[in-house]
Amino acid sequence: MIDFVLLIVIAICIIALGLAAILTRNLLSQDEGTPKMREVADAIRVGAEAFIKRQYSTIAVLAVVAAVVIFAIYYFTGQQAIALATAAAFIVGAACSAVAGVVAMWIAVRTNIRTASAAQTSDGKALDFSFRGGAISGLIITSMSLLGVSLTYIALGADPQTTPFVIIGFAFGASFVALFAQLGGGIYTKAADVGADIVGKIEAGIPEDDVRNPATIADLVGDNVGDCAGRGADLFESTAAENIGAMILGVALFPIFGVNGILFPIVMCSLGLLASMIGILSVKGVDGADPMDAMNRGYYITALISAVFLAGGVYYLLGATPGWMYFVLAGFVGIALSVAFLRVTLYYTDHHYRPVQDIADASETGAGTNLIMGFSVGLETTAIPAVLIGVSLLASYWCGTQTGIPQGGLYGTAVATIGMLMVCAYVLTMDTFGPIADNAGGIVEMSQAPDAVRHRMDKLDAAGNTTKALTKGYAIGSASLAVFLLFNAYMADISKLTGKAFEVVNLANVNVFVGALIGAMLVFLFASLAIRAVSKTAQSVIDAVRIQFKDPAIMAGTKKPDYAAVIDITTQGALKNMVLPGALVIIFPIIIGVTMKYEALAGFLMVATITGILMALILNNSGGAWDNAKKYIETGVHGGKKSEAHKAAVIGDTVGDPFKDTAGPSLHVLIKLLATLTLVLAPLFI
Amino acid sequence: MIDFVLLIVIAICIIALGLAAILTRNLLSQDEGTPKMREVADAIRVGAEAFIKRQYSTIAVLAVVAAVVIFAIYYFTGQQAIALATAAAFIVGAACSAVAGVVAMWIAVRTNIRTASAAQTSDGKALDFSFRGGAISGLIITSMSLLGVSLTYIALGADPQTTPFVIIGFAFGASFVALFAQLGGGIYTKAADVGADIVGKIEAGIPEDDVRNPATIADLVGDNVGDCAGRGADLFESTAAENIGAMILGVALFPIFGVNGILFPIVMCSLGLLASMIGILSVKGVDGADPMDAMNRGYYITALISAVFLAGGVYYLLGATPGWMYFVLAGFVGIALSVAFLRVTLYYTDHHYRPVQDIADASETGAGTNLIMGFSVGLETTAIPAVLIGVSLLASYWCGTQTGIPQGGLYGTAVATIGMLMVCAYVLTMDTFGPIADNAGGIVEMSQAPDAVRHRMDKLDAAGNTTKALTKGYAIGSASLAVFLLFNAYMADISKLTGKAFEVVNLANVNVFVGALIGAMLVFLFASLAIRAVSKTAQSVIDAVRIQFKDPAIMAGTKKPDYAAVIDITTQGALKNMVLPGALVIIFPIIIGVTMKYEALAGFLMVATITGILMALILNNSGGAWDNAKKYIETGVHGGKKSEAHKAAVIGDTVGDPFKDTAGPSLHVLIKLLATLTLVLAPLFI
């Protein structure tokens, strides 16, 4: 018997998919621009599809191996009953995560050309197209995540007290694929970008997206496979993992809330999806207006409606508890945190504020001071977010304890996480809008469209940079709030397996302390390898471009450079270099857990998470600030383009590229991967 | 009645001071070189003395305020009996730490000129002088630390069961001064260095230490106030804090070991001082030989004799316990870790190995890739050290548990720490040798001595760079092993104050988790502010130098630049910019402890320590690797000096400067400051 509220979830998801279908049909019927534009867009599409195909083939092999290992672990540790179900859930989660990435890429490579074409006549229309392209991804990915969890829950028997512990396989599958998708895509996009910039902008002195640069198409492919496909998989697994974490907590509260406490997270997220649809439809581009105005308004509409839905949902599902109002308050804490994170990220990465201006100032004395200042800003950006996370955790926990129910505090943090997750579909829309606008700008530039068209796209591109930075802030903020939930899920799982309560992770125990030390180290090592992978792949790109630049016909613009050769080199490099960092973060926790057992592994997990959150902030924000300091100088300050300050700022931007688009976003996934991995492999660690 | 073993400690310290006096007399009687050399050396000495005077005046004010606060806290929390004693111990510790810094600087500014003079005829003699200059500092600082702890112990009543809890004031005083000394000196040295390099080497294209550059003298002053005075204060407080931490642990074991268990750490360190004296006297410079050979041999002699003394000392003091041999093993783990850390640091910062070569390779494609690679190497350097620390902690803990006594495991880690600390005086010698050689090189360069003399000094300077990197590795390694001890001291102190056992720091508790998150954040924020302080101060230096460079007479070399003006600007900037980061790391733990109480503060302390250790490794080693990649290119590879690769490597070196000489070393102090601060202010947090 399927619970009534599950039907609400499924219904809302179907509505969202329907809206996505309508938007897609509408979008595909739009004009595809000039033949020159189509030529560029086709090259991007072919390159992106080729990469995704090869990448997901590699990931599929790794996922099948992982599924077999999971099955074997469960089978041989006395968990035969759920071995097949867990492995199957893993495969389903992995497959859905892959589909999420492919969908995001598929839409993006079709929207970019239509946006470019629209920009020929209207910037409002260009915003509409690129934003709706993002919306299609956002709606499909979010509803797939909710449908995936709901249907897996039903398929696995819908027993409120045991099924949540089996669906963790789904979350791990999603994280597993997301890690490699984000890592491979992130390496691809930045190796191409850094390579194109270093040889093009710095050595040869030609502009960005110049047709003569053989790395430009690879760079534009990168926006689709890294930012769209990677982030799509990332947010897919976030919603999946966080919902499942909250469901496991609901199991502990089953005596109080019944099945409502378990289904609460997915019901609320589906209501958030509804709110996001309204928010999305409220966005309408206006010629000459700042695109951020329309998108910000849509965001606040979504947040407001989500808050109303949250109150209603808590009342409907948990209203039997006298203190239910406190859960509403906890949910508001989550929504408030999402707004606060966006504001802080804006402060640190927008040129209207002190940090980016400081970096621009420091560029006057050269690349050395630009880099020192940028790195210093990056480290500084951990401060306010850490305090915000701390206060939100304590506040939502406090709210929960006021309800007077056992484990109420923890459930308070769960409700806050859910509150933050409700706006997910809208945020994903803004996020995917960024690379689409970026790509459309590249197409306009490479098809040598008139200046007016370029200016329209420049404005949209700048807004895209802002939304990309903001959504990274959102992603890491929601992850931080969710981790406490995921720790609890791990501890509940261990308690269930060992049959005795596991409630203390004693950092004063030498094993736990060493586990914690290794956990923190793993984050740095992973970031090192992710950054190095970009550097290695970029060096191959640079070598390839330099060889082509030796041909005077290419530099003169009379001969078309060999774009495909660079695409191929980047693809090979990205796939080769994603395996080591990816494998490490899977192997390390297993070694610690097997040799030092579950409490040390909990220390590992918790301190790796803390370090991962802070390190992701550092990498994302310093990269964003360097990028915008360069763009700020390009507006004419400090000597403008071609000044020494600009040259210094370009170097800063190059360094920031792998920070903000490879290592940083991969750390988002890493945090959740560690949590889902320890959950699924828990039988090994007792 | 003073314990007999304390007399051994005092006697060895007096011998060490006697040896230092003989070496000083001998050194001061040496030739002071050409008048031109003396002119440069005098300017350095005057600048260094002026800075130290102003810096310590500022620190003195801060320390007096802190002493009053400590007194008030103890007085008003019912600890009247030890309020005055704790505040007095703080003042004594602070004063000794200040004297340690002044001594290191005083010797250094007198040894540099004599080394430069010796280099006119013999590189062996130049090594002897600079190494002995370092030895004088090493011997005085180590014996002052041991004498300080011993005499304070006696003055405070020598009651084995209560006095150790009062001497923590001494350790906090030492850490307090060391933090500001290292921070202020570190900002000074790197602001001058970065400023001199950017305007001199990068903009004007003149060589390092060129007489025309008005920032050169400030740069040379910086070596003395940052590297000598700063590191002197750092290692002084390390030995003090770690000895006292081990003594507090000894209190818990009083029923088993009696007073021997409490005095064990200082007795062993004094035996290590004896071993270091033998090692120091074994070093003899040979013309034409690699200076590292002689110093490495001396190091291994010291380590070997220390191992023998360790075995004897354990037998003599703890031999009544049947399993005493296991403590010897634990001590060997510590000595082995010190050797392993030196090897790993060498691997990551020496151009004979892959990491530095990778950075040099990456310089070929410009500053962007040089920086990306260098940063990646820095992050990677956390991996092996973290594993080494983890294994050493577990191994020494295991050894301790094999003795079968209660808390034996913890005492095992204490013995390992002591084992590592035994070679401290020798390491400090090698460390101070570095900046002395660097300074002597600067004097030779600025006095326009013949090429043969310069070549002799270049070799010594290169060895100095290596020893500086190695000793930073040692400092962070010994700190990592000691922290577990210091945590335990804090927990023992809290147990004593509350009257109930405090043995669990539960990271799964939301308060503790938030404390841990804020602790990790504080490390990043502190590093940010320390790096920013260099950047800010360097920008003032750059502006001042640029104005002077506009005078054609200065560039032509016919007019002497105004060195004093730059020294003054650097001094002001360093003192102004050291206050904020220094104040933050004192205020933050107090806020957390007062609002969230002692268990959350323990989480804060432990995770801040983990993050601090790893971050210090990243900053020290990436900085060292960038520096040596530049030097490697200067040997002629990748196009040698004046190539594009070299320009890129100079930018990398500039970025690495505040990492390795300001933020990194200050983090060493920060780790111990947090531990001693929480110990001393414990009454506030219950």
Coordinates of C-alpha atoms in Angstrom, one line a residue, chain A residues 403-599:
Chain A
T403 CA 9.8 20.3 20.7
G404 CA 10.6 18.1 23.7
I405 CA 10.8 14.9 21.6
P406 CA 13.8 12.6 21.8
Q407 CA 16.4 13.3 19.1
G408 CA 14.4 16.4 18.4
G409 CA 17.5 18.5 18.1
L410 CA 18.9 16.4 15.3
Y411 CA 15.5 16.4 13.6
G412 CA 15.7 20.2 13.8
T413 CA 18.9 20.3 11.8
A414 CA 17.2 17.9 9.3
V415 CA 14.3 20.3 8.9
A416 CA 16.8 23.2 8.4
T417 CA 18.6 21.1 5.7
I418 CA 15.3 20.4 4.0
G419 CA 14.4 24.1 4.1
M420 CA 17.6 24.9 2.3
L421 CA 17.1 22.1 -0.2
M422 CA 13.6 23.3 -1.2
V423 CA 14.9 26.0 -3.5
C424 CA 17.3 23.5 -5.1
A425 CA 15.6 23.3 -8.5
Y426 CA 15.6 27.1 -8.8
V427 CA 19.3 27.3 -7.8
L428 CA 20.2 24.6 -10.3
T429 CA 18.4 26.7 -13.0
M430 CA 20.5 29.7 -12.2
D431 CA 23.6 27.6 -12.1
T432 CA 23.1 26.0 -15.5
F433 CA 22.1 29.4 -17.0
G434 CA 25.8 30.4 -16.4
P435 CA 27.6 28.0 -18.7
I436 CA 24.9 28.3 -21.3
A437 CA 25.3 32.1 -21.4
D438 CA 29.1 31.6 -21.4
N439 CA 28.8 29.2 -24.4
A440 CA 26.5 31.5 -26.3
G441 CA 29.0 34.3 -25.8
G442 CA 31.7 32.1 -27.2
I443 CA 29.6 31.3 -30.2
V444 CA 28.9 34.9 -30.8
E445 CA 32.5 35.8 -30.5
M446 CA 33.8 33.0 -32.7
S447 CA 31.1 33.6 -35.4
Q448 CA 32.4 37.1 -35.6
A449 CA 29.0 38.6 -34.9
P450 CA 28.5 42.4 -34.8
D451 CA 29.6 44.4 -31.7
A452 CA 26.1 45.1 -30.5
V453 CA 25.4 41.3 -30.3
R454 CA 28.7 40.8 -28.4
H455 CA 27.8 43.5 -25.9
R456 CA 24.4 41.9 -25.3
M457 CA 26.1 38.6 -24.6
D458 CA 28.8 40.1 -22.5
K459 CA 26.2 41.4 -20.0
L460 CA 24.6 38.0 -19.9
D461 CA 28.0 36.3 -19.5
A462 CA 28.9 38.5 -16.5
A463 CA 25.6 37.6 -14.9
G464 CA 26.4 34.0 -15.5
N465 CA 29.7 34.3 -13.7
T466 CA 27.9 35.7 -10.7
T467 CA 25.2 33.0 -10.7
K468 CA 27.9 30.3 -11.0
A469 CA 29.7 31.7 -8.0
L470 CA 26.4 32.0 -6.0
T471 CA 25.2 28.5 -6.7
K472 CA 28.6 27.1 -5.6
G473 CA 28.0 29.0 -2.3
Y474 CA 24.6 27.5 -2.0
A475 CA 25.8 24.0 -2.8
I476 CA 28.5 24.1 -0.1
G477 CA 26.1 25.7 2.4
S478 CA 23.5 23.1 2.0
A479 CA 26.1 20.4 2.2
S480 CA 27.4 21.8 5.5
L481 CA 24.0 21.8 7.1
A482 CA 23.4 18.3 5.8
V483 CA 26.5 16.6 7.1
F484 CA 25.5 16.5 10.6
L485 CA 22.5 14.5 9.5
L486 CA 24.7 12.2 7.4
F487 CA 27.0 11.5 10.4
N488 CA 23.9 10.6 12.4
A489 CA 22.8 8.2 9.7
Y490 CA 26.2 6.5 9.8
M491 CA 26.1 6.2 13.6
A492 CA 22.5 4.9 13.4
D493 CA 23.6 2.4 10.8
I494 CA 26.5 1.2 12.9
S495 CA 24.2 0.9 16.0
K496 CA 21.8 -1.2 14.0
L497 CA 24.6 -3.5 12.8
T498 CA 26.3 -3.9 16.1
G499 CA 23.1 -4.0 18.2
K500 CA 24.6 -1.4 20.7
A501 CA 24.2 2.3 20.7
F502 CA 27.1 4.2 19.0
E503 CA 26.8 7.7 20.2
V504 CA 30.3 8.9 21.1
V505 CA 33.1 9.8 18.7
N506 CA 35.9 10.6 21.2
L507 CA 38.5 12.8 19.6
A508 CA 40.7 12.4 22.7
N509 CA 41.1 8.7 21.8
V510 CA 44.3 8.3 19.9
N511 CA 42.8 6.1 17.1
V512 CA 40.0 8.7 16.5
F513 CA 42.5 11.5 16.5
V514 CA 44.7 9.8 14.0
G515 CA 41.7 9.0 11.9
A516 CA 40.7 12.7 12.0
L517 CA 44.2 13.7 11.0
I518 CA 44.2 11.4 8.0
G519 CA 40.7 12.6 7.1
A520 CA 41.8 16.2 7.0
M521 CA 44.9 15.3 5.0
L522 CA 42.8 13.4 2.4
V523 CA 41.0 16.6 1.5
F524 CA 44.3 18.4 0.8
L525 CA 45.7 15.5 -1.1
F526 CA 42.6 15.2 -3.2
A527 CA 42.7 18.9 -4.0
S528 CA 46.4 18.6 -4.9
L529 CA 45.7 15.8 -7.3
A530 CA 42.7 17.5 -8.8
I531 CA 44.7 20.7 -9.4
R532 CA 47.7 18.8 -10.7
A533 CA 45.4 16.9 -13.1
V534 CA 44.4 20.2 -14.7
S535 CA 48.0 21.3 -14.8
K536 CA 49.1 18.1 -16.5
T537 CA 46.3 18.1 -19.0
A538 CA 46.8 21.8 -19.7
Q539 CA 50.4 21.3 -20.5
S540 CA 49.4 18.8 -23.2
V541 CA 46.9 21.4 -24.5
I542 CA 49.5 24.1 -24.5
D543 CA 52.0 22.0 -26.4
A544 CA 49.4 21.1 -29.0
V545 CA 48.3 24.8 -29.5
R546 CA 51.9 26.0 -29.7
I547 CA 52.6 23.6 -32.6
Q548 CA 49.6 24.9 -34.5
F549 CA 50.5 28.5 -33.8
K550 CA 53.8 27.9 -35.6
D551 CA 51.7 27.7 -38.8
P552 CA 51.6 31.3 -40.0
A553 CA 48.4 30.6 -42.0
I554 CA 46.6 29.9 -38.8
M555 CA 47.8 33.0 -37.1
A556 CA 46.9 35.1 -40.1
G557 CA 43.4 33.6 -40.0
T558 CA 43.5 32.2 -43.5
K559 CA 43.6 28.5 -42.3
K560 CA 41.2 27.0 -39.9
P561 CA 43.0 25.5 -36.9
D562 CA 42.5 21.8 -36.0
Y563 CA 40.0 22.1 -33.2
A564 CA 39.3 18.4 -33.0
A565 CA 43.0 17.5 -32.2
V566 CA 42.9 19.7 -29.1
I567 CA 39.5 18.3 -28.1
D568 CA 40.9 14.8 -28.4
I569 CA 44.0 15.6 -26.3
T570 CA 41.9 17.2 -23.6
T571 CA 39.5 14.3 -23.5
Q572 CA 42.3 11.8 -23.1
G573 CA 44.0 13.8 -20.4
A574 CA 40.9 14.4 -18.4
L575 CA 39.8 10.8 -18.4
K576 CA 43.3 9.6 -17.5
N577 CA 43.9 12.1 -14.7
M578 CA 40.5 11.7 -13.0
V579 CA 41.1 8.1 -11.9
L580 CA 43.8 8.6 -9.3
P581 CA 42.1 11.3 -7.2
G582 CA 38.8 9.6 -7.5
A583 CA 40.2 6.2 -6.5
L584 CA 42.0 7.7 -3.5
V585 CA 38.9 9.1 -1.8
I586 CA 37.3 5.7 -2.1
I587 CA 40.2 3.7 -0.9
F588 CA 41.4 5.8 2.0
P589 CA 38.2 5.6 4.1
I590 CA 38.0 1.9 3.5
I591 CA 41.6 1.4 4.7
I592 CA 41.0 3.5 7.8
G593 CA 37.7 1.9 8.5
V594 CA 38.9 -1.7 8.1
T595 CA 42.1 -1.2 10.1
M596 CA 40.9 1.2 12.8
K597 CA 37.2 0.4 12.9
Y598 CA 34.1 2.5 13.0
E599 CA 34.8 5.1 15.7

